[in-house]
GROMACS .gro file of C-alpha atoms in nm:
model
  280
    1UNK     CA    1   2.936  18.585  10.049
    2UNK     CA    2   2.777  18.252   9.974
    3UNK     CA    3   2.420  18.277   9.822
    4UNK     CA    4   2.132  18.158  10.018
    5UNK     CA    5   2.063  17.785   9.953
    6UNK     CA    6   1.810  17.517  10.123
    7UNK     CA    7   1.935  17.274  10.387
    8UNK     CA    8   2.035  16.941  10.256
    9UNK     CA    9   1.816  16.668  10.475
   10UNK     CA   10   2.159  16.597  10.702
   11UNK     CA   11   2.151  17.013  10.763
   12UNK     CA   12   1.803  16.969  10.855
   13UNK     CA   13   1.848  16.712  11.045
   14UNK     CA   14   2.139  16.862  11.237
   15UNK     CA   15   1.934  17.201  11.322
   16UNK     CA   16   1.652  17.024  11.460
   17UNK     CA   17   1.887  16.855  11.711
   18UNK     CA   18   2.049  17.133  11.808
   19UNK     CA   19   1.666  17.300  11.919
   20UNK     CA   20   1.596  16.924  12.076
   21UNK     CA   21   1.912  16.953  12.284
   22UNK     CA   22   1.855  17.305  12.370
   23UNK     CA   23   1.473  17.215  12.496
   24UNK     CA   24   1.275  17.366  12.176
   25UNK     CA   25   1.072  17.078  12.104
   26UNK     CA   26   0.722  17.220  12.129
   27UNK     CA   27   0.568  17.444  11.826
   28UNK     CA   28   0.328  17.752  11.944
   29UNK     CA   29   0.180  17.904  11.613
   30UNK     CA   30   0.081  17.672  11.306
   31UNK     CA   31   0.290  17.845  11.052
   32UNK     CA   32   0.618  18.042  11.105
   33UNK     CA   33   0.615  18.405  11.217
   34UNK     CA   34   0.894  18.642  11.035
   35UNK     CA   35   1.045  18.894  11.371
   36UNK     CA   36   1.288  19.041  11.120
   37UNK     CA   37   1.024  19.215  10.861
   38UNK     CA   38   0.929  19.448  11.140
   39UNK     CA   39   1.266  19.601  11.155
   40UNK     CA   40   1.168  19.682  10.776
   41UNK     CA   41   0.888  19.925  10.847
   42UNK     CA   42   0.935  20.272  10.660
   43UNK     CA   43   1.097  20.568  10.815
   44UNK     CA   44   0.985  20.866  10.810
   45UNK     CA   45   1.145  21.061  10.557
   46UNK     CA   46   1.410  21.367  10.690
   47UNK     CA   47   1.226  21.709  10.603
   48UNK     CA   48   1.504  21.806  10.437
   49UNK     CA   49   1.470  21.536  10.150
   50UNK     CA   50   1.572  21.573   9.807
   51UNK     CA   51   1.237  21.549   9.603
   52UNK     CA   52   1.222  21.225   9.388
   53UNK     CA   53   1.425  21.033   9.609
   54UNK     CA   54   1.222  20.913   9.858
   55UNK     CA   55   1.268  20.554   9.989
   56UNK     CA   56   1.048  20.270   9.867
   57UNK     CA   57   0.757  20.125   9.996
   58UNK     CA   58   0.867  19.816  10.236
   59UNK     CA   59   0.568  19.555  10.228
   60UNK     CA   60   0.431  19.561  10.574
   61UNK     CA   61   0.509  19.232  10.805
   62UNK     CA   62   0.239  18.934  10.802
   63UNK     CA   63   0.043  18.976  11.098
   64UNK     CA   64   0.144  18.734  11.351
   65UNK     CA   65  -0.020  18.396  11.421
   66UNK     CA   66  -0.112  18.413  11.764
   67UNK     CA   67  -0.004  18.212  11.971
   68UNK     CA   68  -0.198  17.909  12.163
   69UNK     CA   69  -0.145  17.912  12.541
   70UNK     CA   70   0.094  17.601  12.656
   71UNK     CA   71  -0.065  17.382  12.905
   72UNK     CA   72   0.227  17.353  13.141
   73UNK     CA   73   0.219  17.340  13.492
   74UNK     CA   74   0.361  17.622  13.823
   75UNK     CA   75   0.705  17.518  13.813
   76UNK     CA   76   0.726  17.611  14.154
   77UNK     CA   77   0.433  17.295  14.237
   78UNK     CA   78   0.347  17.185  14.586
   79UNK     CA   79   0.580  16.966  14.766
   80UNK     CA   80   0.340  16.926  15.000
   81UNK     CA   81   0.127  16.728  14.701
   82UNK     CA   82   0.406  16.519  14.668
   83UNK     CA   83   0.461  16.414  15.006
   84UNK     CA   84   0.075  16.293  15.074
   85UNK     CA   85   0.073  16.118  14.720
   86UNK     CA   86   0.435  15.921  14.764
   87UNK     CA   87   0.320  15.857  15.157
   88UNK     CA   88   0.064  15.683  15.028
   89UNK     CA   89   0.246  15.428  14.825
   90UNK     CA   90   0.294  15.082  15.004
   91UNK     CA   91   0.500  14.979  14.682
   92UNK     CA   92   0.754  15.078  14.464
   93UNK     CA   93   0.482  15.023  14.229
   94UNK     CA   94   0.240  15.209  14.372
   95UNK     CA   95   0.519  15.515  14.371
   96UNK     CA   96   0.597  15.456  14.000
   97UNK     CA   97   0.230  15.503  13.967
   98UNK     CA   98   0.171  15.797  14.139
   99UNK     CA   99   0.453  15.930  14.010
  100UNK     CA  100   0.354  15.938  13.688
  101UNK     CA  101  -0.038  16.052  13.776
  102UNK     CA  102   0.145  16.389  13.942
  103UNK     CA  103   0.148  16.700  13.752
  104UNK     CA  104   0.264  16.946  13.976
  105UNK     CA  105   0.621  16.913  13.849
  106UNK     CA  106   0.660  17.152  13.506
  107UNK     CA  107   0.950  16.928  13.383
  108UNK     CA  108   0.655  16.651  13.298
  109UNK     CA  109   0.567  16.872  13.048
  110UNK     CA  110   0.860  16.877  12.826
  111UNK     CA  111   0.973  16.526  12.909
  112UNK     CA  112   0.885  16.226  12.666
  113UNK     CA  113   0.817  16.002  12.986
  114UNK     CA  114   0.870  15.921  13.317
  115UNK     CA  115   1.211  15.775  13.409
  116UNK     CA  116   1.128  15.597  13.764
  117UNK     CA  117   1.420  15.352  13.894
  118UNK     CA  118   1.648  15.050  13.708
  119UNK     CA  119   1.792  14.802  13.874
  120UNK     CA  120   1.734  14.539  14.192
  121UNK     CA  121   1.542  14.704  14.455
  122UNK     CA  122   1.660  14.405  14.718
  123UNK     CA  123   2.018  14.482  14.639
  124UNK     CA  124   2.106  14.647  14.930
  125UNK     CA  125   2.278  14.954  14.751
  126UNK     CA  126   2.114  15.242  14.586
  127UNK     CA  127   2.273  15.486  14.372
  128UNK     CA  128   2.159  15.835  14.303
  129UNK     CA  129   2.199  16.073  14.017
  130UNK     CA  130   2.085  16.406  13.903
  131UNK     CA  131   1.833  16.371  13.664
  132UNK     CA  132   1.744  16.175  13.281
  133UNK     CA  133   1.930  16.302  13.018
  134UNK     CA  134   1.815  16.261  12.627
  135UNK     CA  135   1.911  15.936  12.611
  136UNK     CA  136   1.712  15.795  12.930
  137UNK     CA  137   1.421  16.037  12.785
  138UNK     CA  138   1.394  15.775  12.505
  139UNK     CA  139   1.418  15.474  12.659
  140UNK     CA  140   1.285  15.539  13.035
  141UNK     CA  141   1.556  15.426  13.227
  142UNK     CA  142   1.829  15.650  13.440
  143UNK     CA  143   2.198  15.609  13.321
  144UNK     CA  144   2.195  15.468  12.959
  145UNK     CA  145   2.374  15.712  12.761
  146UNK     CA  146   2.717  15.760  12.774
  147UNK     CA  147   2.752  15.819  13.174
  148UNK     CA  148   2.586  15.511  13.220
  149UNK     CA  149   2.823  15.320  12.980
  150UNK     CA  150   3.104  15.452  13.181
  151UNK     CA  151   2.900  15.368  13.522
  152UNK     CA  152   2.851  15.013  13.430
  153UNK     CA  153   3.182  14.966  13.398
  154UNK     CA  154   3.267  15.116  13.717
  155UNK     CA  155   3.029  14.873  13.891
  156UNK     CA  156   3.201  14.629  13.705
  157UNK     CA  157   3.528  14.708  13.801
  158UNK     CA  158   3.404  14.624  14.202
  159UNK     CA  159   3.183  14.320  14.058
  160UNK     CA  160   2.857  14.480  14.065
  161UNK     CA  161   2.641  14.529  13.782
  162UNK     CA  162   2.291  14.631  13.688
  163UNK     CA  163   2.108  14.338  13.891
  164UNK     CA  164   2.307  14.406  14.202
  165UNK     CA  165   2.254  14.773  14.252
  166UNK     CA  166   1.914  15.010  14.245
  167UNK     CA  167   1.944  15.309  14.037
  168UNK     CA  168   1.751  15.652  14.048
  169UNK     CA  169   1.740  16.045  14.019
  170UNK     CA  170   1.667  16.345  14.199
  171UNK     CA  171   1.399  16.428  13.941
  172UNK     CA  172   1.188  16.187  13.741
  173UNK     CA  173   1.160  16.410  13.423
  174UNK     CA  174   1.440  16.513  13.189
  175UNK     CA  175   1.533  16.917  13.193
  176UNK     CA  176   1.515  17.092  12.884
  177UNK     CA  177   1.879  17.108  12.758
  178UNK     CA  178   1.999  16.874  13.032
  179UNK     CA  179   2.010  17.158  13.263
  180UNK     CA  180   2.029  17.139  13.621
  181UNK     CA  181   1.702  17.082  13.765
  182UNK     CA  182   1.633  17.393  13.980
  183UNK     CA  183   1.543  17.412  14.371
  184UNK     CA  184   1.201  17.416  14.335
  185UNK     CA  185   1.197  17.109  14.084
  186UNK     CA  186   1.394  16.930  14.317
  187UNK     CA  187   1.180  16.997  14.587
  188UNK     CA  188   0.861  16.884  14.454
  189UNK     CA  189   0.996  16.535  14.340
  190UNK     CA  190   1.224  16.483  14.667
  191UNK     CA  191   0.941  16.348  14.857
  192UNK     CA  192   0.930  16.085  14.601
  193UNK     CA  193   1.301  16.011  14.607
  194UNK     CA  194   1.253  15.962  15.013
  195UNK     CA  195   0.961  15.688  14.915
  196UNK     CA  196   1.148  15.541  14.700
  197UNK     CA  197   1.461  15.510  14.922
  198UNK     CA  198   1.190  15.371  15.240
  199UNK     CA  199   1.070  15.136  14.988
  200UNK     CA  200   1.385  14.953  14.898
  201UNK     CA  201   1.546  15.025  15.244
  202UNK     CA  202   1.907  15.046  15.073
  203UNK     CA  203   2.196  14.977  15.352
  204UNK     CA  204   2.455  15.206  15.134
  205UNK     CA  205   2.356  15.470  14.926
  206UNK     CA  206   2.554  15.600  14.676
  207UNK     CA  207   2.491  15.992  14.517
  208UNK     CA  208   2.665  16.060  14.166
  209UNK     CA  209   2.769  16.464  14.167
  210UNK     CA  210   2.694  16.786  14.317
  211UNK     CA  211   2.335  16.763  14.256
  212UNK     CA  212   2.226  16.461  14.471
  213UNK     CA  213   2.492  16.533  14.686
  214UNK     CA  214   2.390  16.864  14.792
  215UNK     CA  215   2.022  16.803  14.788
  216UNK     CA  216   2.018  16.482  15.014
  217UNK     CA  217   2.358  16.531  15.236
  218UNK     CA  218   2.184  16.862  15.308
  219UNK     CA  219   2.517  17.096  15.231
  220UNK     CA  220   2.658  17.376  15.000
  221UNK     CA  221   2.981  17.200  15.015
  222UNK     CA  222   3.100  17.125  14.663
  223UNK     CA  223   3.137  16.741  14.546
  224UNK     CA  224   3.548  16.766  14.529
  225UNK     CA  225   3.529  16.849  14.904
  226UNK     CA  226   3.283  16.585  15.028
  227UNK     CA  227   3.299  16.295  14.786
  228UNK     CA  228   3.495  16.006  14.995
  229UNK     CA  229   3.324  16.041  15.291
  230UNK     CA  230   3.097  15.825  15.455
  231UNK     CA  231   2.811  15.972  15.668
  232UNK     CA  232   2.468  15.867  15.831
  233UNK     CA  233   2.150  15.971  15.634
  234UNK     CA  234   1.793  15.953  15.711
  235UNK     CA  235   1.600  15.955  15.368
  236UNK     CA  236   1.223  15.904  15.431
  237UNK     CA  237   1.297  15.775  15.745
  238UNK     CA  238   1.532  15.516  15.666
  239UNK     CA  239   1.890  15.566  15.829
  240UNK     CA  240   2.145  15.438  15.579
  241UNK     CA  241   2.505  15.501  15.532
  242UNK     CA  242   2.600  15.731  15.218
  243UNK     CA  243   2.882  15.839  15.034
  244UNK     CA  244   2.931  16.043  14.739
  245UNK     CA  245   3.140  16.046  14.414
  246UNK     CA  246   3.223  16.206  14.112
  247UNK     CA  247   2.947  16.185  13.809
  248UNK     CA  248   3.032  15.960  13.519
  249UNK     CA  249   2.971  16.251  13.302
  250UNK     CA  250   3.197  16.487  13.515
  251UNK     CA  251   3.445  16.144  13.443
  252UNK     CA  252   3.398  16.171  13.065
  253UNK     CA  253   3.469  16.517  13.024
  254UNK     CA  254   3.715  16.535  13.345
  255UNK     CA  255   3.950  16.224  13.296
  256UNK     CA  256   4.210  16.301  13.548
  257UNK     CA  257   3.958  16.274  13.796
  258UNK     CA  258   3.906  15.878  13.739
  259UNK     CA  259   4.196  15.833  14.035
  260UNK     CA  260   3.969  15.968  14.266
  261UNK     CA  261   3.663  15.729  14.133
  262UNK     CA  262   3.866  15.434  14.159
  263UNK     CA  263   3.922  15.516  14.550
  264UNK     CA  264   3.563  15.565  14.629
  265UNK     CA  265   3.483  15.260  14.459
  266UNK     CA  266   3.729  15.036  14.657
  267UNK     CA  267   3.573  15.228  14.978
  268UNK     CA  268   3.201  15.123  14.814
  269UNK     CA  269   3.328  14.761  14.761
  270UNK     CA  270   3.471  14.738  15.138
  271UNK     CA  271   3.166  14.873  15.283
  272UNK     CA  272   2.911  14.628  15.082
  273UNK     CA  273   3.154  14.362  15.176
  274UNK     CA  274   3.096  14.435  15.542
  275UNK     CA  275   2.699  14.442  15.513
  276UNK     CA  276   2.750  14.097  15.342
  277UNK     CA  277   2.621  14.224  14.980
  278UNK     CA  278   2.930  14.191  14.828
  279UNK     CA  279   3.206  13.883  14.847
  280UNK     CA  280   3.520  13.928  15.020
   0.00000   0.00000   0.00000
């Protein structure tokens, strides 16, 4: 067995990403807290015990720093919260701003910042993702990692690009780990996502994966079954035709599945050129 040693600063490095990644990125206590030196309290000796060799005193365990209460919010929250403060927005301003006053979602908490919208609002077509991953946690806007690489191509590939579309999530906030956000997450920041969609009055909206997909088109079917198909949405009151497709991180990890990308895409590109918001 190799002997103990320190980290090297790359080591170091590489184990505080992995806790980053994994959503450890607060500290409760001030200094570090050993769990495993209260496995090495002394037994009791056996009656029976040969005389002389009794065990030897373990130091007792350093009594625990305790630990300062987190201020995080209910996750659950109260859509209802939402709704009155995104109603009140006359302005995708406005929203952005009240969006980031709101505290009723517990995914603020852990999230570097807010990650509202990118894009052209006037564009006519809207797409809709999940939520921020680490790399859109840094910068503040959705789908600049690796998926969004891959997306920009995509809208590339149908001559669209970042000033012709309007991009958002489900949830403002990044999850810890990049996990799914959960129901009630989603349902505190959906009224949002409705105000935002009212706001920019898309005529084709667009969701990326299960997640939006379920949430807005209202279904438990999975996003192999529905993506493809075109159907008539009311989001905050706006009726708008919608469609979904595969996520470009499902496409990353899932290559095979780029056939079925490339179809929905020439079905996006036919549609926008009927609205008039693409060329023929």
């Amino acid at each position: 067995m190799m002997a103990n040693r320190p980290l090297n600063p790359a080591e170091l490095h590489a184990v505080l990403e992995w806790y980053r990644a994994a959503g450890v990125d607060v500290a409760v206590g001030d200094e570090p807290v050993d769990r495993f030196a209260a496995s090495l309290r002394q037994k009791p000796q056996p009656k029976d015990a040969a005389p002389g060799l009794a065990r030897p005193a373990v130091a007792a365990p350093a009594p625990a720093v305790p630990m300062a209460p987190m201020q995080v919010p209910l996750i659950g929250g109260d859509p209802r919260e939402a709704e009155a403060l995104a109603n009140a927005a006359d302005s995708l301003d406005a929203l952005k701003a009240a969006m980031a006053g709101f505290d009723g979602c517990s995914l603020k908490a852990r999230a570097t910042q807010l990650v509202f919208a990118d894009g052209n609002p006037d564009a006519g077509i809207m797409l809709i993702g999940e939520a921020p991953g680490s790399e859109e946690d840094k910068i503040g806007k959705p789908f600049v990692g690796r998926a969004g690489q891959l997306l920009d191509r995509m809208l590339g590939a149908i001559g669209l690009d970042r000033n012709k579309v309007f991009i958002a999530n489900m949830v403002p906030w990044r999850p810890p780990g990049n996990r799914n956000p959960t129901p009630e997450e989603l349902a505190v920041c959906l009224p949002f996502l409705h105000r935002m969609v009212a706001l920019a009055a898309p005529r084709v909206v667009v969701t990326l994966g299960n997640v939006p997909t379920q949430a807005l088109f209202e279904t438990s079917v999975g996003i192999t079954r529905i993506r493809g198909q075109w159907k008539e949405l009311t989001l905050g009151g706006h009726s708008v035709r919608a469609m979904a497709t595969l996520h470009p991180a499902f496409l990353l990890r899932t290559p095979s599945a780029k056939r079925q990308a490339w179809q929905d895409l020439l079905s996006v590109r036919e549609a926008l050129q009927k609205e008039n918001l693409l060329p023929g």
